[in-house]
PDB file of C-alpha atoms in Angstrom:
ATOM      1  CA  MET V 173      91.257  -9.995 -59.183  1.00 46.00           C
ATOM      2  CA  ILE V 174      92.505  -6.652 -57.843  1.00 46.00           C
ATOM      3  CA  ARG V 175      88.964  -5.510 -56.976  1.00 50.00           C
ATOM      4  CA  SER V 176      88.333  -8.750 -55.012  1.00 52.00           C
ATOM      5  CA  VAL V 177      91.139  -8.032 -52.543  1.00 53.00           C
ATOM      6  CA  PRO V 178      89.110  -5.625 -50.315  1.00 57.00           C
ATOM      7  CA  TYR V 179      86.374  -8.234 -50.033  1.00 53.00           C
ATOM      8  CA  LEU V 180      88.875 -10.878 -48.947  1.00 48.00           C
ATOM      9  CA  VAL V 181      90.342  -8.488 -46.393  1.00 49.00           C
ATOM     10  CA  THR V 182      86.870  -7.697 -45.027  1.00 53.00           C
ATOM     11  CA  PHE V 183      86.035 -11.410 -44.767  1.00 47.00           C
ATOM     12  CA  ALA V 184      89.291 -12.089 -42.934  1.00 49.00           C
ATOM     13  CA  LEU V 185      88.643  -9.214 -40.492  1.00 49.00           C
ATOM     14  CA  LEU V 186      85.139 -10.519 -39.758  1.00 48.00           C
ATOM     15  CA  ALA V 187      86.474 -13.997 -39.158  1.00 47.00           C
ATOM     16  CA  LEU V 188      88.977 -12.621 -36.652  1.00 47.00           C
ATOM     17  CA  ALA V 189      86.333 -10.478 -35.003  1.00 49.00           C
ATOM     18  CA  PHE V 190      84.006 -13.439 -34.427  1.00 48.00           C
ATOM     19  CA  PRO V 191      86.233 -16.395 -33.601  1.00 47.00           C
ATOM     20  CA  LEU V 192      83.455 -18.205 -31.740  1.00 43.00           C
ATOM     21  CA  ALA V 193      80.941 -18.169 -34.577  1.00 42.00           C
ATOM     22  CA  SER V 194      79.254 -21.517 -35.158  1.00 41.00           C
ATOM     23  CA  ALA V 195      76.517 -23.161 -37.184  1.00 40.00           C
ATOM     24  CA  PHE V 196      73.985 -25.848 -36.407  1.00 41.00           C
ATOM     25  CA  ASP V 197      71.944 -28.444 -38.250  1.00 46.00           C
ATOM     26  CA  PRO V 198      68.206 -28.262 -37.478  1.00 52.00           C
ATOM     27  CA  SER V 199      67.916 -32.054 -37.827  1.00 61.00           C
ATOM     28  CA  ALA V 200      69.370 -34.663 -35.502  1.00 65.00           C
ATOM     29  CA  LEU V 201      72.809 -35.836 -36.597  1.00 70.00           C
ATOM     30  CA  GLN V 202      72.710 -39.056 -34.579  1.00 80.00           C
ATOM     31  CA  ASP V 203      70.123 -41.413 -33.062  1.00 88.00           C
ATOM     32  CA  PHE V 204      70.620 -40.230 -29.510  1.00 89.00           C
ATOM     33  CA  CYS V 205      72.988 -38.497 -27.104  1.00 89.00           C
ATOM     34  CA  VAL V 206      72.399 -40.016 -23.688  1.00 92.00           C
ATOM     35  CA  ALA V 207      73.428 -37.525 -21.024  1.00 91.00           C
ATOM     36  CA  VAL V 208      76.236 -38.451 -18.651  1.00 88.00           C
ATOM     37  CA  ASN V 209      78.118 -36.490 -15.993  1.00 81.00           C
ATOM     38  CA  ASP V 210      81.501 -37.534 -17.285  1.00 73.00           C
ATOM     39  CA  SER V 211      83.734 -35.028 -19.059  1.00 69.00           C
ATOM     40  CA  SER V 212      85.961 -37.822 -20.319  1.00 71.00           C
ATOM     41  CA  SER V 213      83.199 -38.711 -22.775  1.00 62.00           C
ATOM     42  CA  GLY V 214      84.487 -35.762 -24.728  1.00 58.00           C
ATOM     43  CA  VAL V 215      81.331 -34.694 -26.564  1.00 67.00           C
ATOM     44  CA  PHE V 216      79.413 -31.816 -24.931  1.00 68.00           C
ATOM     45  CA  VAL V 217      75.967 -31.329 -26.494  1.00 67.00           C
ATOM     46  CA  ASN V 218      73.122 -29.073 -25.305  1.00 68.00           C
ATOM     47  CA  GLY V 219      74.500 -28.651 -21.776  1.00 71.00           C
ATOM     48  CA  LYS V 220      75.328 -32.357 -21.251  1.00 83.00           C
ATOM     49  CA  PHE V 221      78.096 -34.772 -22.131  1.00 87.00           C
ATOM     50  CA  CYS V 222      77.174 -37.634 -24.441  1.00 88.00           C
ATOM     51  CA  LYS V 223      77.598 -41.162 -23.199  1.00 90.00           C
ATOM     52  CA  ASP V 224      79.672 -43.486 -25.355  1.00 89.00           C
ATOM     53  CA  PRO V 225      77.024 -45.090 -27.667  1.00 90.00           C
ATOM     54  CA  ASN V 226      78.585 -48.492 -27.061  1.00 92.00           C
ATOM     55  CA  LEU V 227      77.829 -48.124 -23.327  1.00 92.00           C
ATOM     56  CA  VAL V 228      74.207 -47.030 -23.725  1.00 95.00           C
ATOM     57  CA  ARG V 229      71.601 -49.381 -22.281  1.00 96.00           C
ATOM     58  CA  VAL V 230      67.798 -49.487 -22.441  1.00 97.00           C
ATOM     59  CA  ASP V 231      67.569 -48.217 -18.851  1.00 97.00           C
ATOM     60  CA  ASP V 232      69.007 -44.895 -20.079  1.00 96.00           C
ATOM     61  CA  PHE V 233      65.648 -44.386 -21.799  1.00 97.00           C
ATOM     62  CA  PHE V 234      63.470 -45.784 -19.003  1.00 97.00           C
ATOM     63  CA  LEU V 235      61.994 -44.301 -15.815  1.00 96.00           C
ATOM     64  CA  PRO V 236      59.473 -46.246 -13.679  1.00 96.00           C
ATOM     65  CA  GLY V 237      56.977 -45.028 -11.094  1.00 94.00           C
ATOM     66  CA  LEU V 238      55.070 -42.310 -12.903  1.00 93.00           C
ATOM     67  CA  ASP V 239      51.831 -44.010 -11.824  1.00 95.00           C
ATOM     68  CA  ILE V 240      52.574 -43.553  -8.101  1.00 95.00           C
ATOM     69  CA  PRO V 241      50.564 -40.764  -6.437  1.00 96.00           C
ATOM     70  CA  ARG V 242      52.703 -38.054  -4.899  1.00 96.00           C
ATOM     71  CA  SER V 243      52.137 -36.417  -1.532  1.00 97.00           C
ATOM     72  CA  THR V 244      50.246 -33.109  -1.654  1.00 97.00           C
ATOM     73  CA  SER V 245      50.680 -32.345   2.040  1.00 97.00           C
ATOM     74  CA  ASN V 246      52.143 -28.902   1.592  1.00 97.00           C
ATOM     75  CA  PRO V 247      50.836 -25.300   1.683  1.00 96.00           C
ATOM     76  CA  LEU V 248      49.907 -25.355  -2.017  1.00 98.00           C
ATOM     77  CA  GLY V 249      48.207 -28.748  -1.968  1.00 98.00           C
ATOM     78  CA  SER V 250      50.040 -29.800  -5.118  1.00 98.00           C
ATOM     79  CA  THR V 251      53.198 -31.537  -6.264  1.00 98.00           C
ATOM     80  CA  VAL V 252      54.843 -31.445  -9.694  1.00 98.00           C
ATOM     81  CA  THR V 253      57.078 -34.423 -10.499  1.00 97.00           C
ATOM     82  CA  ARG V 254      59.315 -33.504 -13.426  1.00 95.00           C
ATOM     83  CA  ILE V 255      60.773 -36.011 -15.872  1.00 94.00           C
ATOM     84  CA  THR V 256      63.617 -34.198 -17.554  1.00 89.00           C
ATOM     85  CA  VAL V 257      67.084 -34.955 -18.858  1.00 89.00           C
ATOM     86  CA  ASP V 258      68.327 -34.762 -15.234  1.00 89.00           C
ATOM     87  CA  ASN V 259      66.498 -37.983 -14.239  1.00 92.00           C
ATOM     88  CA  LEU V 260      65.937 -39.577 -17.661  1.00 94.00           C
ATOM     89  CA  PRO V 261      69.249 -39.098 -19.498  1.00 94.00           C
ATOM     90  CA  GLY V 262      67.954 -40.534 -22.772  1.00 94.00           C
ATOM     91  CA  LEU V 263      65.948 -37.311 -23.253  1.00 92.00           C
ATOM     92  CA  ASN V 264      69.121 -35.357 -23.991  1.00 91.00           C
ATOM     93  CA  THR V 265      68.866 -33.458 -27.329  1.00 89.00           C
ATOM     94  CA  LEU V 266      65.363 -34.882 -28.017  1.00 91.00           C
ATOM     95  CA  ASP V 267      63.479 -31.640 -27.142  1.00 91.00           C
ATOM     96  CA  ILE V 268      60.819 -33.315 -24.996  1.00 94.00           C
ATOM     97  CA  SER V 269      60.073 -33.882 -21.303  1.00 95.00           C
ATOM     98  CA  LEU V 270      57.145 -34.678 -19.025  1.00 96.00           C
ATOM     99  CA  ALA V 271      55.682 -33.832 -15.634  1.00 97.00           C
ATOM    100  CA  ARG V 272      53.119 -35.509 -13.384  1.00 98.00           C
ATOM    101  CA  LEU V 273      50.926 -33.079 -11.430  1.00 98.00           C
ATOM    102  CA  ASP V 274      49.107 -34.162  -8.270  1.00 98.00           C
ATOM    103  CA  PHE V 275      46.447 -31.961  -6.667  1.00 98.00           C
ATOM    104  CA  ALA V 276      44.570 -32.267  -3.396  1.00 98.00           C
ATOM    105  CA  PRO V 277      41.045 -30.717  -3.389  1.00 98.00           C
ATOM    106  CA  ASN V 278      41.563 -26.948  -3.775  1.00 98.00           C
ATOM    107  CA  GLY V 279      45.277 -27.573  -4.447  1.00 98.00           C
ATOM    108  CA  VAL V 280      46.900 -25.048  -6.745  1.00 98.00           C
ATOM    109  CA  ASN V 281      49.868 -24.991  -9.089  1.00 98.00           C
ATOM    110  CA  PRO V 282      50.483 -21.232  -8.723  1.00 98.00           C
ATOM    111  CA  PRO V 283      51.108 -18.810 -11.592  1.00 98.00           C
ATOM    112  CA  HIS V 284      54.398 -19.715 -13.214  1.00 98.00           C
ATOM    113  CA  THR V 285      56.175 -19.824 -16.550  1.00 98.00           C
ATOM    114  CA  HIS V 286      58.490 -22.227 -18.404  1.00 97.00           C
ATOM    115  CA  PRO V 287      61.157 -20.039 -20.008  1.00 96.00           C
ATOM    116  CA  ARG V 288      62.200 -22.664 -22.538  1.00 94.00           C
ATOM    117  CA  ALA V 289      59.032 -24.475 -23.531  1.00 96.00           C
ATOM    118  CA  THR V 290      55.423 -24.747 -24.658  1.00 98.00           C
ATOM    119  CA  GLU V 291      53.300 -27.052 -22.478  1.00 98.00           C
ATOM    120  CA  VAL V 292      50.385 -29.356 -23.243  1.00 98.00           C
ATOM    121  CA  LEU V 293      48.536 -30.429 -20.089  1.00 98.00           C
ATOM    122  CA  GLN V 294      46.100 -33.346 -20.017  1.00 98.00           C
ATOM    123  CA  VAL V 295      43.824 -34.154 -17.051  1.00 98.00           C
ATOM    124  CA  LEU V 296      43.968 -37.829 -16.099  1.00 98.00           C
ATOM    125  CA  GLU V 297      41.693 -37.648 -13.049  1.00 98.00           C
ATOM    126  CA  GLY V 298      39.531 -34.930 -11.456  1.00 98.00           C
ATOM    127  CA  THR V 299      38.582 -31.428 -12.520  1.00 98.00           C
ATOM    128  CA  LEU V 300      40.943 -28.496 -12.949  1.00 98.00           C
ATOM    129  CA  TYR V 301      40.445 -24.819 -13.631  1.00 98.00           C
ATOM    130  CA  ALA V 302      43.387 -23.711 -15.742  1.00 98.00           C
ATOM    131  CA  GLY V 303      44.442 -20.641 -17.647  1.00 98.00           C
ATOM    132  CA  PHE V 304      47.208 -18.481 -19.044  1.00 98.00           C
ATOM    133  CA  VAL V 305      47.885 -14.760 -19.508  1.00 98.00           C
ATOM    134  CA  THR V 306      49.222 -13.257 -22.723  1.00 98.00           C
ATOM    135  CA  SER V 307      51.943 -10.617 -22.971  1.00 96.00           C
ATOM    136  CA  ASN V 308      50.743  -7.021 -22.816  1.00 95.00           C
ATOM    137  CA  PRO V 309      47.871  -6.152 -22.733  1.00 94.00           C
ATOM    138  CA  ASN V 310      47.640  -9.290 -20.553  1.00 96.00           C
ATOM    139  CA  ARG V 311      44.546 -11.077 -21.854  1.00 98.00           C
ATOM    140  CA  LEU V 312      43.389 -14.002 -19.677  1.00 98.00           C
ATOM    141  CA  PHE V 313      42.302 -17.355 -21.182  1.00 98.00           C
ATOM    142  CA  THR V 314      40.741 -19.918 -18.797  1.00 98.00           C
ATOM    143  CA  LYS V 315      38.955 -23.270 -19.080  1.00 98.00           C
ATOM    144  CA  ILE V 316      37.476 -25.882 -16.776  1.00 98.00           C
ATOM    145  CA  LEU V 317      39.133 -29.213 -17.623  1.00 98.00           C
ATOM    146  CA  HIS V 318      37.687 -32.630 -16.945  1.00 98.00           C
ATOM    147  CA  LYS V 319      39.208 -36.111 -17.277  1.00 98.00           C
ATOM    148  CA  GLY V 320      40.549 -36.539 -20.813  1.00 98.00           C
ATOM    149  CA  ASP V 321      40.646 -32.791 -21.582  1.00 98.00           C
ATOM    150  CA  ALA V 322      43.827 -31.024 -22.665  1.00 98.00           C
ATOM    151  CA  ILE V 323      44.991 -27.425 -22.875  1.00 98.00           C
ATOM    152  CA  VAL V 324      48.020 -25.742 -24.460  1.00 98.00           C
ATOM    153  CA  PHE V 325      50.040 -23.126 -22.572  1.00 98.00           C
ATOM    154  CA  PRO V 326      51.954 -21.175 -25.241  1.00 98.00           C
ATOM    155  CA  PHE V 327      55.704 -20.760 -25.026  1.00 97.00           C
ATOM    156  CA  SER V 328      56.850 -18.998 -21.849  1.00 97.00           C
ATOM    157  CA  LEU V 329      53.443 -17.489 -20.949  1.00 98.00           C
ATOM    158  CA  ILE V 330      52.338 -17.297 -17.310  1.00 98.00           C
ATOM    159  CA  HIS V 331      49.807 -20.046 -16.487  1.00 98.00           C
ATOM    160  CA  PHE V 332      48.236 -21.868 -13.542  1.00 98.00           C
ATOM    161  CA  GLU V 333      45.935 -24.722 -12.478  1.00 98.00           C
ATOM    162  CA  ILE V 334      43.688 -25.281  -9.438  1.00 98.00           C
ATOM    163  CA  ASN V 335      41.707 -28.359  -8.454  1.00 98.00           C
ATOM    164  CA  ILE V 336      38.055 -27.275  -8.201  1.00 98.00           C
ATOM    165  CA  GLY V 337      36.757 -30.810  -7.640  1.00 98.00           C
ATOM    166  CA  GLU V 338      36.007 -32.605  -4.403  1.00 97.00           C
ATOM    167  CA  THR V 339      38.541 -35.386  -4.996  1.00 97.00           C
ATOM    168  CA  ASN V 340      42.217 -35.552  -5.838  1.00 98.00           C
ATOM    169  CA  ALA V 341      43.215 -34.600  -9.369  1.00 98.00           C
ATOM    170  CA  VAL V 342      46.072 -35.826 -11.560  1.00 98.00           C
ATOM    171  CA  ALA V 343      47.409 -34.334 -14.775  1.00 98.00           C
ATOM    172  CA  LEU V 344      50.253 -35.079 -17.190  1.00 98.00           C
ATOM    173  CA  SER V 345      52.177 -32.331 -18.976  1.00 98.00           C
ATOM    174  CA  ARG V 346      54.384 -32.541 -22.046  1.00 98.00           C
ATOM    175  CA  PHE V 347      57.009 -29.954 -22.935  1.00 97.00           C
ATOM    176  CA  ASN V 348      58.929 -29.332 -26.139  1.00 95.00           C
ATOM    177  CA  SER V 349      62.200 -29.031 -24.231  1.00 91.00           C
ATOM    178  CA  GLN V 350      64.362 -31.546 -22.407  1.00 88.00           C
ATOM    179  CA  ASN V 351      64.655 -29.023 -19.590  1.00 88.00           C
ATOM    180  CA  PRO V 352      61.803 -26.456 -19.764  1.00 93.00           C
ATOM    181  CA  GLY V 353      62.704 -24.738 -16.492  1.00 93.00           C
ATOM    182  CA  VAL V 354      60.160 -23.100 -14.197  1.00 96.00           C
ATOM    183  CA  ILE V 355      59.781 -19.623 -12.720  1.00 97.00           C
ATOM    184  CA  THR V 356      57.064 -19.418 -10.079  1.00 97.00           C
ATOM    185  CA  ILE V 357      55.985 -15.773 -10.038  1.00 97.00           C
ATOM    186  CA  ALA V 358      55.455 -15.220  -6.325  1.00 97.00           C
ATOM    187  CA  ASN V 359      58.645 -17.106  -5.426  1.00 97.00           C
ATOM    188  CA  ALA V 360      60.712 -15.127  -7.923  1.00 97.00           C
ATOM    189  CA  VAL V 361      59.322 -11.723  -6.995  1.00 98.00           C
ATOM    190  CA  PHE V 362      59.126 -12.024  -3.225  1.00 97.00           C
ATOM    191  CA  GLY V 363      61.569 -14.838  -2.478  1.00 97.00           C
ATOM    192  CA  SER V 364      64.554 -14.189  -4.694  1.00 96.00           C
ATOM    193  CA  ASN V 365      68.099 -14.479  -3.322  1.00 96.00           C
ATOM    194  CA  PRO V 366      69.056 -11.779  -2.563  1.00 97.00           C
ATOM    195  CA  LEU V 367      65.686 -10.073  -2.207  1.00 97.00           C
ATOM    196  CA  ILE V 368      64.572  -7.463  -4.715  1.00 97.00           C
ATOM    197  CA  ASN V 369      64.786  -3.974  -3.175  1.00 97.00           C
ATOM    198  CA  ALA V 370      61.470  -3.350  -1.390  1.00 97.00           C
ATOM    199  CA  ASP V 371      61.289   0.168  -2.889  1.00 97.00           C
ATOM    200  CA  VAL V 372      61.181  -1.330  -6.370  1.00 98.00           C
ATOM    201  CA  LEU V 373      58.317  -3.658  -5.493  1.00 98.00           C
ATOM    202  CA  THR V 374      56.454  -0.964  -3.545  1.00 98.00           C
ATOM    203  CA  LYS V 375      56.397   1.224  -6.621  1.00 98.00           C
ATOM    204  CA  ALA V 376      55.737  -1.622  -9.051  1.00 97.00           C
ATOM    205  CA  PHE V 377      52.774  -3.090  -7.136  1.00 97.00           C
ATOM    206  CA  GLN V 378      51.613   0.257  -5.700  1.00 97.00           C
ATOM    207  CA  LEU V 379      51.415  -1.224  -2.211  1.00 96.00           C
ATOM    208  CA  ASP V 380      52.487  -0.004   1.185  1.00 97.00           C
ATOM    209  CA  LYS V 381      56.150  -0.832   1.837  1.00 97.00           C
ATOM    210  CA  ASN V 382      55.167  -2.698   5.011  1.00 97.00           C
ATOM    211  CA  VAL V 383      53.069  -5.076   2.882  1.00 98.00           C
ATOM    212  CA  ILE V 384      56.007  -5.766   0.589  1.00 97.00           C
ATOM    213  CA  GLU V 385      58.343  -6.390   3.518  1.00 97.00           C
ATOM    214  CA  TYR V 386      55.765  -8.730   5.017  1.00 97.00           C
ATOM    215  CA  LEU V 387      55.520 -10.712   1.751  1.00 97.00           C
ATOM    216  CA  GLU V 388      59.314 -10.919   1.500  1.00 97.00           C
ATOM    217  CA  LYS V 389      59.435 -12.520   4.967  1.00 96.00           C
ATOM    218  CA  GLN V 390      57.126 -15.319   3.992  1.00 94.00           C
ATOM    219  CA  THR V 391      58.245 -18.830   3.019  1.00 92.00           C
ATOM    220  CA  TRP V 392      57.342 -19.350  -0.644  1.00 94.00           C
ATOM    221  CA  TRP V 393      56.773 -23.041  -1.235  1.00 94.00           C
ATOM    222  CA  ASN V 394      58.340 -24.758  -4.220  1.00 95.00           C
ATOM    223  CA  ASN V 395      56.057 -27.635  -5.367  1.00 95.00           C
ATOM    224  CA  ASN V 396      58.425 -28.830  -8.130  1.00 92.00           C
ATOM    225  CA  ASN V 397      60.349 -32.038  -7.504  1.00 85.00           C
TER     226      ASN V 397
END
């Protein structure tokens, strides 16, 4: 018993040193946790408050209109319509979300990354050229996708799509996150707020500083809705 005292003291010190330590269960502990912007609900899970289960309705799991074509009248010629926990609250804690992608001919979804998800993209109409780049040494994988084809963009890797057909194209993406996030490379590098110091980008891209300053003055379109 005497020899066990130091271990008990050590355990107690560790407990005091890490008062915010927590554990989690890898499996769901309830059927659902419909997101609600109401702190009085009292249960805060995965960035959202849970709606009282007795007040949950089928419309919390329903979102119409995904079949409606979106406008692609913008500089990129594409629009991404995201279906996440923010507009479909029943997705909360379920680790899944969707996006509809509309492309005009030659429309592009520029190089970007989803910091919290892997993506599976399926072409519903048209022909897309799509690809992703690995981490260093930055190997490029590309494929021409036709109607019915699918491609996987691994977790957080930079990827892109462009419509190489003569007609509009439509795709549907699935993500293993209720809120995958998106970082569009050009927007982040040249359109951050505040701007990245031009000297940093001049050195990083090995370009004339005037070129960097020109790029930073441009309007970088966000095609995500």
